[in-house]
Structure formats: structure tokens, C-alpha cells
Coordinates of C-alpha atoms in Angstrom, one line a residue:
X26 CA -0.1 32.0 56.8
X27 CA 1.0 28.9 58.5
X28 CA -0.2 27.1 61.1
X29 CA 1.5 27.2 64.6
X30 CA 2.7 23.8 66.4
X31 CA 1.0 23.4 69.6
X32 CA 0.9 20.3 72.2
X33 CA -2.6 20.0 73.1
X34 CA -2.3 19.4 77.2
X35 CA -6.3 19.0 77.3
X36 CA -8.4 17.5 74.6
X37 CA -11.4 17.6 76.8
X38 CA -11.4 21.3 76.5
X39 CA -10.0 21.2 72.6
X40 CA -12.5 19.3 71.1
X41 CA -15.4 21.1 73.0
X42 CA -13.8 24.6 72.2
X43 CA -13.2 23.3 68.3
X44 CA -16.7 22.1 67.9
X45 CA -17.8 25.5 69.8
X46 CA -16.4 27.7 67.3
X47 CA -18.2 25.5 64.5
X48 CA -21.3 26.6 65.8
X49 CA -20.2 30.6 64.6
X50 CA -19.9 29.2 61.0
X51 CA -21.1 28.1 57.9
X52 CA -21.7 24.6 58.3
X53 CA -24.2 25.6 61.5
X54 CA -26.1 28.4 59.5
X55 CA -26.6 26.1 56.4
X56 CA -27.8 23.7 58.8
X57 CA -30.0 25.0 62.0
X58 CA -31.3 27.8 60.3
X59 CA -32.8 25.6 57.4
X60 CA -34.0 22.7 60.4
X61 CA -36.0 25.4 62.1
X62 CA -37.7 26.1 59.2
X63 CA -38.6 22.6 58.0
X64 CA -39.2 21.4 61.2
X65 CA -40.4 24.0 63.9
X66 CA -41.6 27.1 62.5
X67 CA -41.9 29.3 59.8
X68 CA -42.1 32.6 62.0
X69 CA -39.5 31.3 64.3
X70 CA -37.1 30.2 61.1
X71 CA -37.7 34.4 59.3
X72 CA -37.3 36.0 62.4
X73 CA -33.6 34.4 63.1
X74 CA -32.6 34.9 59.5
X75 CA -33.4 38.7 59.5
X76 CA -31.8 39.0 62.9
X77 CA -28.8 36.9 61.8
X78 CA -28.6 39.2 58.5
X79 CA -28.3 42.4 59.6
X80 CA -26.4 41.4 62.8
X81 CA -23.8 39.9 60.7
X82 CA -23.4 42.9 58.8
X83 CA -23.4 45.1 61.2
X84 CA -20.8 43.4 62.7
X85 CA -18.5 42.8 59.0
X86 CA -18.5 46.2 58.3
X87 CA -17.6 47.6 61.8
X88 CA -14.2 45.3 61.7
X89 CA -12.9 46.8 58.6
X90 CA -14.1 50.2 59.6
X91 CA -12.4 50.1 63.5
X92 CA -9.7 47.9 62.0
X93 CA -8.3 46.6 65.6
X94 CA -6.2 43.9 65.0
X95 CA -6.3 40.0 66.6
X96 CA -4.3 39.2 69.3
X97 CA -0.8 39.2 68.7
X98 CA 0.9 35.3 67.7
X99 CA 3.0 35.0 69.4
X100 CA 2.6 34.6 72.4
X101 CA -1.1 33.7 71.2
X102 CA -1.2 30.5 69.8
X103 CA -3.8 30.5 67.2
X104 CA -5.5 27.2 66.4
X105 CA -7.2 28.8 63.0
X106 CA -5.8 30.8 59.8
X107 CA -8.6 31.5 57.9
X108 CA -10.1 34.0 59.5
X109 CA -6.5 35.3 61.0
X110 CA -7.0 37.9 58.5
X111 CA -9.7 39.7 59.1
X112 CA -9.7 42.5 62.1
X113 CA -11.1 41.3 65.4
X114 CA -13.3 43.6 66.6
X115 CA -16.2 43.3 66.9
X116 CA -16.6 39.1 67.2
X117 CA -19.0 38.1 64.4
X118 CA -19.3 34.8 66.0
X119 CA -20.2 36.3 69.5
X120 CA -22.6 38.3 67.6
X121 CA -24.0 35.5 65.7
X122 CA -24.5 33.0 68.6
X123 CA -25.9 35.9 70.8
X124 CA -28.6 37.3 68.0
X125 CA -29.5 33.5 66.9
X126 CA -30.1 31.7 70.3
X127 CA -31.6 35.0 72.1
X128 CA -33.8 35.3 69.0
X129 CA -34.9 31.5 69.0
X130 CA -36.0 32.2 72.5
X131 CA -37.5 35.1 72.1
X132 CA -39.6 33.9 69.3
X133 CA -40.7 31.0 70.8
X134 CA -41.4 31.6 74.1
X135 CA -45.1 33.2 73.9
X136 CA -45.8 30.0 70.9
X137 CA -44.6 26.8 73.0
X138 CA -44.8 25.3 75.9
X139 CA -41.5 24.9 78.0
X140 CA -40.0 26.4 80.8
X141 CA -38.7 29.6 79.8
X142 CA -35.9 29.3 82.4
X143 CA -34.5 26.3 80.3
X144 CA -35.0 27.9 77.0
X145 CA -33.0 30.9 78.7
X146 CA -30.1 28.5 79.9
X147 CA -29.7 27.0 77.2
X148 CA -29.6 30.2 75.0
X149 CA -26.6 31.7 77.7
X150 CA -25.0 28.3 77.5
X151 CA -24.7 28.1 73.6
X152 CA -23.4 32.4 73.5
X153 CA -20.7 31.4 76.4
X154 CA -19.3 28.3 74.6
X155 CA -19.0 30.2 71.2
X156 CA -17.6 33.2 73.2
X157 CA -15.3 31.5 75.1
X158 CA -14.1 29.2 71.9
X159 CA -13.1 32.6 70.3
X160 CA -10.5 33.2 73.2
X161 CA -9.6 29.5 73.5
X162 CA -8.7 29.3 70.0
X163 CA -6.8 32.3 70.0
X164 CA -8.9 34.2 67.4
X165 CA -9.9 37.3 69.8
X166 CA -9.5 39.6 72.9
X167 CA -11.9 39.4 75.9
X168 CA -12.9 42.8 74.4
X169 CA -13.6 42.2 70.8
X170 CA -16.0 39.2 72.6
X171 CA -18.0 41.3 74.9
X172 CA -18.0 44.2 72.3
X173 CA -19.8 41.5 69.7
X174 CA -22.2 40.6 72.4
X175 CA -23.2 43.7 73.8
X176 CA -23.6 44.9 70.0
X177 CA -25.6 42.0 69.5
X178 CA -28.1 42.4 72.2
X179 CA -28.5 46.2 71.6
X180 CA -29.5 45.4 68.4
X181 CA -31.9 42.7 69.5
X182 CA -33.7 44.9 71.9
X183 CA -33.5 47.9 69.0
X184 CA -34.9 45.5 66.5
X185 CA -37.6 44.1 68.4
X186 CA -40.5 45.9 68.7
X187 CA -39.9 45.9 64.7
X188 CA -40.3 42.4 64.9
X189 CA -43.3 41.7 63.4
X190 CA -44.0 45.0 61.3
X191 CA -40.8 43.8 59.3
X192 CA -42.0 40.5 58.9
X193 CA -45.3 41.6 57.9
X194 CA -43.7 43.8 55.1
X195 CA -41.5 41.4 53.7
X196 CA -44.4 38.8 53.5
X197 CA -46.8 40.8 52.1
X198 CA -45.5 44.3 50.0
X199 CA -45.0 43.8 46.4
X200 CA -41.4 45.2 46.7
X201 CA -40.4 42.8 48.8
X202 CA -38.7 40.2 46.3
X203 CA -36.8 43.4 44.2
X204 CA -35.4 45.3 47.7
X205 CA -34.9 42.0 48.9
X206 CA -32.3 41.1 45.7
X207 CA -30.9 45.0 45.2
X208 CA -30.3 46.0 48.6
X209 CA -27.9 43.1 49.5
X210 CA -26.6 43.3 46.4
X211 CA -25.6 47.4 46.7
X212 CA -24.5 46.8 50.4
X213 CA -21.8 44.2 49.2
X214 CA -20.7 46.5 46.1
X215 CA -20.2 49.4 48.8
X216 CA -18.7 47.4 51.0
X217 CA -15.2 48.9 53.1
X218 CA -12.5 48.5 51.0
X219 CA -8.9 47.3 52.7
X220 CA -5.6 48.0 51.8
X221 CA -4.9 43.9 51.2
X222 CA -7.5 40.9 51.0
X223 CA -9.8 39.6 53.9
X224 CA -12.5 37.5 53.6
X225 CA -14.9 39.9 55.3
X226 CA -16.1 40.8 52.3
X227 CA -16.9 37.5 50.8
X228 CA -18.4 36.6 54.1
X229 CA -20.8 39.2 54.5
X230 CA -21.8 38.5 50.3
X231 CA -22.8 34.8 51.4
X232 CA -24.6 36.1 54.8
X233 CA -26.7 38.8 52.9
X234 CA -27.2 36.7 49.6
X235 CA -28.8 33.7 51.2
X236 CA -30.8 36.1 53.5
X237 CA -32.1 37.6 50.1
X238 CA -32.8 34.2 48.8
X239 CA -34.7 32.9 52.3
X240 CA -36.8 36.4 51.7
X241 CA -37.7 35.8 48.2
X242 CA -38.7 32.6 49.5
X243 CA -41.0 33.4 52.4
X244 CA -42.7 36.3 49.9
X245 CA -43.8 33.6 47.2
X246 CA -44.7 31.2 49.9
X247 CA -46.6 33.5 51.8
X248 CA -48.3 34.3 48.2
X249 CA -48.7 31.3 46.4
X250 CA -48.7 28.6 49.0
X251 CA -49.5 28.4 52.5
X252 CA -49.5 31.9 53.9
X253 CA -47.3 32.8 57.5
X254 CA -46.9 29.3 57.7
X255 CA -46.7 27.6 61.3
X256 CA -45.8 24.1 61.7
X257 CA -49.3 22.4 64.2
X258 CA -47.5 19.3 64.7
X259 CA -45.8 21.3 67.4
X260 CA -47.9 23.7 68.8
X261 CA -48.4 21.6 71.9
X262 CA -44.9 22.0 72.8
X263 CA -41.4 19.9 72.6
X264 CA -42.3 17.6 75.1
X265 CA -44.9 15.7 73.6
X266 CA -42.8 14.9 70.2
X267 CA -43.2 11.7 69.7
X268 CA -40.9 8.4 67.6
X269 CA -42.2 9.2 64.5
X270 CA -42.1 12.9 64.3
X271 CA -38.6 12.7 65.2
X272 CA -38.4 10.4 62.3
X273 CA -40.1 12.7 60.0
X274 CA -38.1 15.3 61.3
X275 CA -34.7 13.4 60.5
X276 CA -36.2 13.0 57.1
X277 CA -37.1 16.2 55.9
X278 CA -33.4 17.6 57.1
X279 CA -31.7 14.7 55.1
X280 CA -33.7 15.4 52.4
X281 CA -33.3 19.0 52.5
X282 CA -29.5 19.3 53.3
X283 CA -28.8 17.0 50.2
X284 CA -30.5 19.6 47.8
X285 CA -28.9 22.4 49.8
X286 CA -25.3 20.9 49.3
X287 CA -26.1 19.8 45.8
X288 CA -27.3 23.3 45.0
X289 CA -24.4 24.7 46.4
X290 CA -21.9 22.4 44.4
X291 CA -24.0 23.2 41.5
X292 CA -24.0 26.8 41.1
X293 CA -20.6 27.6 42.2
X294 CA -19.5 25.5 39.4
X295 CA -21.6 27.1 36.9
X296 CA -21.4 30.7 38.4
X297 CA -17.6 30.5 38.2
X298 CA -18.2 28.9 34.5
X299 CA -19.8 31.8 33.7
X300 CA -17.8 34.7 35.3
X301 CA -14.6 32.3 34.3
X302 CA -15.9 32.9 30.5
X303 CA -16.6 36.1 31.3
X304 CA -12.9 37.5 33.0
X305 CA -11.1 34.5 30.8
X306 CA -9.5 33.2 34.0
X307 CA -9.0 29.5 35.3
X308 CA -11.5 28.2 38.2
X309 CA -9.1 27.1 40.2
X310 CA -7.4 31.1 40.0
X311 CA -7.7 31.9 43.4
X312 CA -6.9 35.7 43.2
X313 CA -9.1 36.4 40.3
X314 CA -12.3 34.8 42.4
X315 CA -11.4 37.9 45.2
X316 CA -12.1 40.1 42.6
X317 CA -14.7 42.1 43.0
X318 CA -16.0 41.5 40.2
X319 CA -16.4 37.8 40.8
X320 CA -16.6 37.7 44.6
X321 CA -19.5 39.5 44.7
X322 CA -21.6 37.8 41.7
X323 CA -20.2 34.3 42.2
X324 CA -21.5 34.3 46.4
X325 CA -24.4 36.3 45.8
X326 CA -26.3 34.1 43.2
X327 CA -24.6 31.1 44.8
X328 CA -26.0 31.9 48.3
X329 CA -29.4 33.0 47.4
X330 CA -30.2 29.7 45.4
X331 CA -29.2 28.2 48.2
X332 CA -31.7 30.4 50.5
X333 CA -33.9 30.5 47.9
X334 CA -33.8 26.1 47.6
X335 CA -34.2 26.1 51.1
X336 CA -37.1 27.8 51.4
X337 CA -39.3 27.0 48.5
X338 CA -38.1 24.4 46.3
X339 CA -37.5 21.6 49.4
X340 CA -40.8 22.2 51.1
X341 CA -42.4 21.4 47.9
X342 CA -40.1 18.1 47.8
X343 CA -41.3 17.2 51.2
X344 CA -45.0 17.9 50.3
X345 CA -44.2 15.7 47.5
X346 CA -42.9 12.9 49.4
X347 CA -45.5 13.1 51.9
X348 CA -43.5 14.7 55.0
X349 CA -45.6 17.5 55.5

């Protein structure tokens, strides 16, 4: 579609809102998830990846199965198009940013030191600024936010006390690296089919194919190099982090992102090479890539190389340089 015009009365609130609703996306999962990871904790890092996977979609599926619509524009003035065709309900970025900063605090709060009332602050503060971006920006109803939320924590509290039997499973079972590859990959085949495009689809194949890559990862890490790794530099809590940690910190997530984003670059172009060759249509075709056929290959293997990069191929670049 086409954008709206729009006078924007109060930038204050615009740019805070804008950069809120970043923090539901992809450039904030290909970035936090992977720092927690490098840089905090392995435990911490699998535990909001998991969460973050099925979360997500639980959440994908149940907007093309309820199929509520967004509000209506006008007299909503929506400030993004992308996503104006997908279904609203539930909010996959209320349920993102309630799964991924209730989960951070949850698993942290028995392994570091700090006030749990700050950690929960901070956690409420980051769900209401993505929440409340979703209705700034026009993308959602009051209802599709506090249905994603509500879902969210359910699931949280449902998942839970599976916490660590799931992790131990996907660590150590010998299955782990095949389920971990053909589950995803069945769940995006299967997935709700609509009467026109949405991107739903698509999404949910990058969510679920770089959680499949991440778990490959942690299963050969756990095997071959250095098993439920947690990061000791940190044990004794945030607050005594000192100049050069932070620099070692800042250095591992440069380090990292470039071979995430290089990956990225790198197997989309060859994926689409290949399925190109394959379907004998033109990269730049936009409607063949929503094929099934090519949706669902191309963001699967593209996603979990990415995953799978992030989790095993730049901790061995950062042992190599020294950062570990």
C-alpha cells in the first residue's frame, strides 16, 4: 500500500515510539539475543531463544487462524505498511517484548547479583514502550496488545517449570540436532494458508529457522566444546564490570554482528541462486520468492546459518582472537 501523510505534532513521542517498535523486530533479535550469548550467558542466551521461538509462533499462527483485522485507516493513521498486511491479533511484538524481557529476568535473577526490583522495572518498562508503540503507530487495538501479553505470560508461566528439563534435552539427546532441523521445518510447510499474501508466513520461517540453527549450535557446543557454558567474568554481578570488560564486550559484538550480517548477505544470495536455478526465475522476482516453495527454503537455511554462525562459528572467532 501507500503510505499515509501525517504532520508529526510531537517528535518527542515519535521518535521514542519509532525506536520502541524496533525493539519488536529483526534488527533487535539479530542483535540482543546474539549479545547475551557472547557476552552474559550461555543459559540465559538458550532460555530466551526457546521462549522467543515458540512464543512467536504461537502467536503467527493464531493471527491467521482468528484473522481479526488492524484497525481501520482511516481514521487510524498508520506510520508502517509492512506489516499492514498481516491480521492483528494477537501482537507478536507485545508477545515478543513480554516473553524476552520477563524471561531475561527470570533467568537471571537466582545467577546475579542486582536488585530484583530493578531488573523487574526495567523488564515492565521495555513490554510497555513496545506495547504502547504498537497503538502509537497505529499497527493495533488496545486488545490485540493486551491479548499478546496476556498470551505471552501464560505461556511463560506454562513453560517454566519445563525450563530446564527442555534445556537439558536439547543439550544433551542425540536427536536434538535432527528434531531441531525437521520440526521447524514441517511447522512452516503446514503453516495457515490465507486467501492473499502476508508476511506471517515468511516471518515465522526466519523466527523458527534461526531458533533451529542457535539449537544445533548449543548441542555441538555442549558436545564438543565447553559444555552448559556460563560466562565467570560475570558471576559477581553487573555492578562490578569494569573499563575493559566493557571493551571486550564491545569487541566480541562487533566482531560477531559483522559475521552475522555477512552471513546473512551471503546466503540469501546463494540460497536464492540456487532456488533461482532451480524455479528459473529472476532474484529480484518478488512474487516468485513468496512461493512456497522458495519462501520456506530460502529463510529457513538462510536463518539457521545465521543461528547456527552465531552460536558456534563466532565463539570460535573470539577464542581465536583472544576475547574469551
Amino acid at each position: 500500500g501507500c503510505a499515509q501523510k501525517y504532520i508529526v505534532k510531537n517528535y518527542f513521542y515519535y521518535y521514542l515510539f519509532k525506536f520502541s517498535a524496533a525493539l519488536g523486530e529483526e534488527i533487535f533479535y539479530i542483535t540482543f539475543l546474539p549479545f547475551t550469548y557472547w557476552n552474559i550467558d550461555h543459559s540465559v542466551s538458550r532460555r530466551m531463544i526457546i521462549i522467543w521461538s515458540i512464543v512467536m509462533y504461537i502467536g503467527q499462527v493464531s493471527k491467521d487462524i482468528l484473522k481479526w483485522p488492524r484497525p481501520l485507516s482511516p481514521p487510524v493513521v498508520k506510520l508502517e505498511m509492512r506489516t499492514d498486511a498481516e491480521y492483528g491479533m494477537p501482537s507478536t511484538h507485545a508477545m515478543a517484548a513480554t516473553a524476552i524481557s520477563f524471561s531475561f529476568l527470570i533467568a537471571t535473577a537466582n545467577q546475579y547479583k542486582y536488585p530484583f526490583e530493578l531488573g523487574l522495572a526495567a523488564a515492565f518498562v521495555f513490554s510497555v514502550l513496545v506495547c504502547l508503540s504498537r497503538l502509537y503507530t497505529g499497527m493495533h487495538t488496545v486488545l490485540d496488545v493486551i491479548g499478546g501479553a496476556l498470551i505471552s505470560a501464560v505461556l511463560l508461566v506454562l513453560l517454566y517449570p519445563a525450563w530446564d528439563t527442555i534445556d537439558h534435552l536439547l543439550l544433551t539427546s542425540p536427536f536434538c540436532p535432527l528434531l531441531s532441523l525437521v520440526v521447524p521445518l514441517v511447522l512452516c510447510y503446514n503453516y495457515p494458508k490465507l486467501d492473499y499474501y502476508s508476511p506471517t508466513r515468511g516471518d515465522t520461517t526466519t523466527i523458527l529457522g534461526a531458533g533451529a540453527g542457535a539449537t544445533v549450535g548449543f548441542w555441538l557446543n555442549n558436545k564438543y566444546a565447553s559444555p552448559a557454558y556460563t560466562s565467570q567474568n560475570f558471576q559477581l554481578g553487573f555492578p562490578l564490570i569494569t573499563s575493559k570488560m566493557v571493551l571486550v564486550m564491545l569487541a566480541r559484538f562487533s566482531i560477531g554482528i559483522f559475521v552475522i550480517l555477512l552471513t546473512r548477505r551471503v546466503m540469501k544470495a546463494v540460497v536464492l541462486g540456487v532456488l533461482g536455478y532451480r524455479y528459473r526465475f529472476a532474484m529480484g522476482d518478488l512474487e516468485a520468492r513468496r512461493r512456497l516453495e522458495v519462501e520456506v527454503p530460502y529463510k529457513f537455511i538462510t536463518y539457521s546459518s545465521v543461528g547456527f554462525c552465531a552460536t558456534v562459528l563466532v565463539p570460535l572467532l573470539h577464542e581465536l582472537l583472544g576475547l574469551l
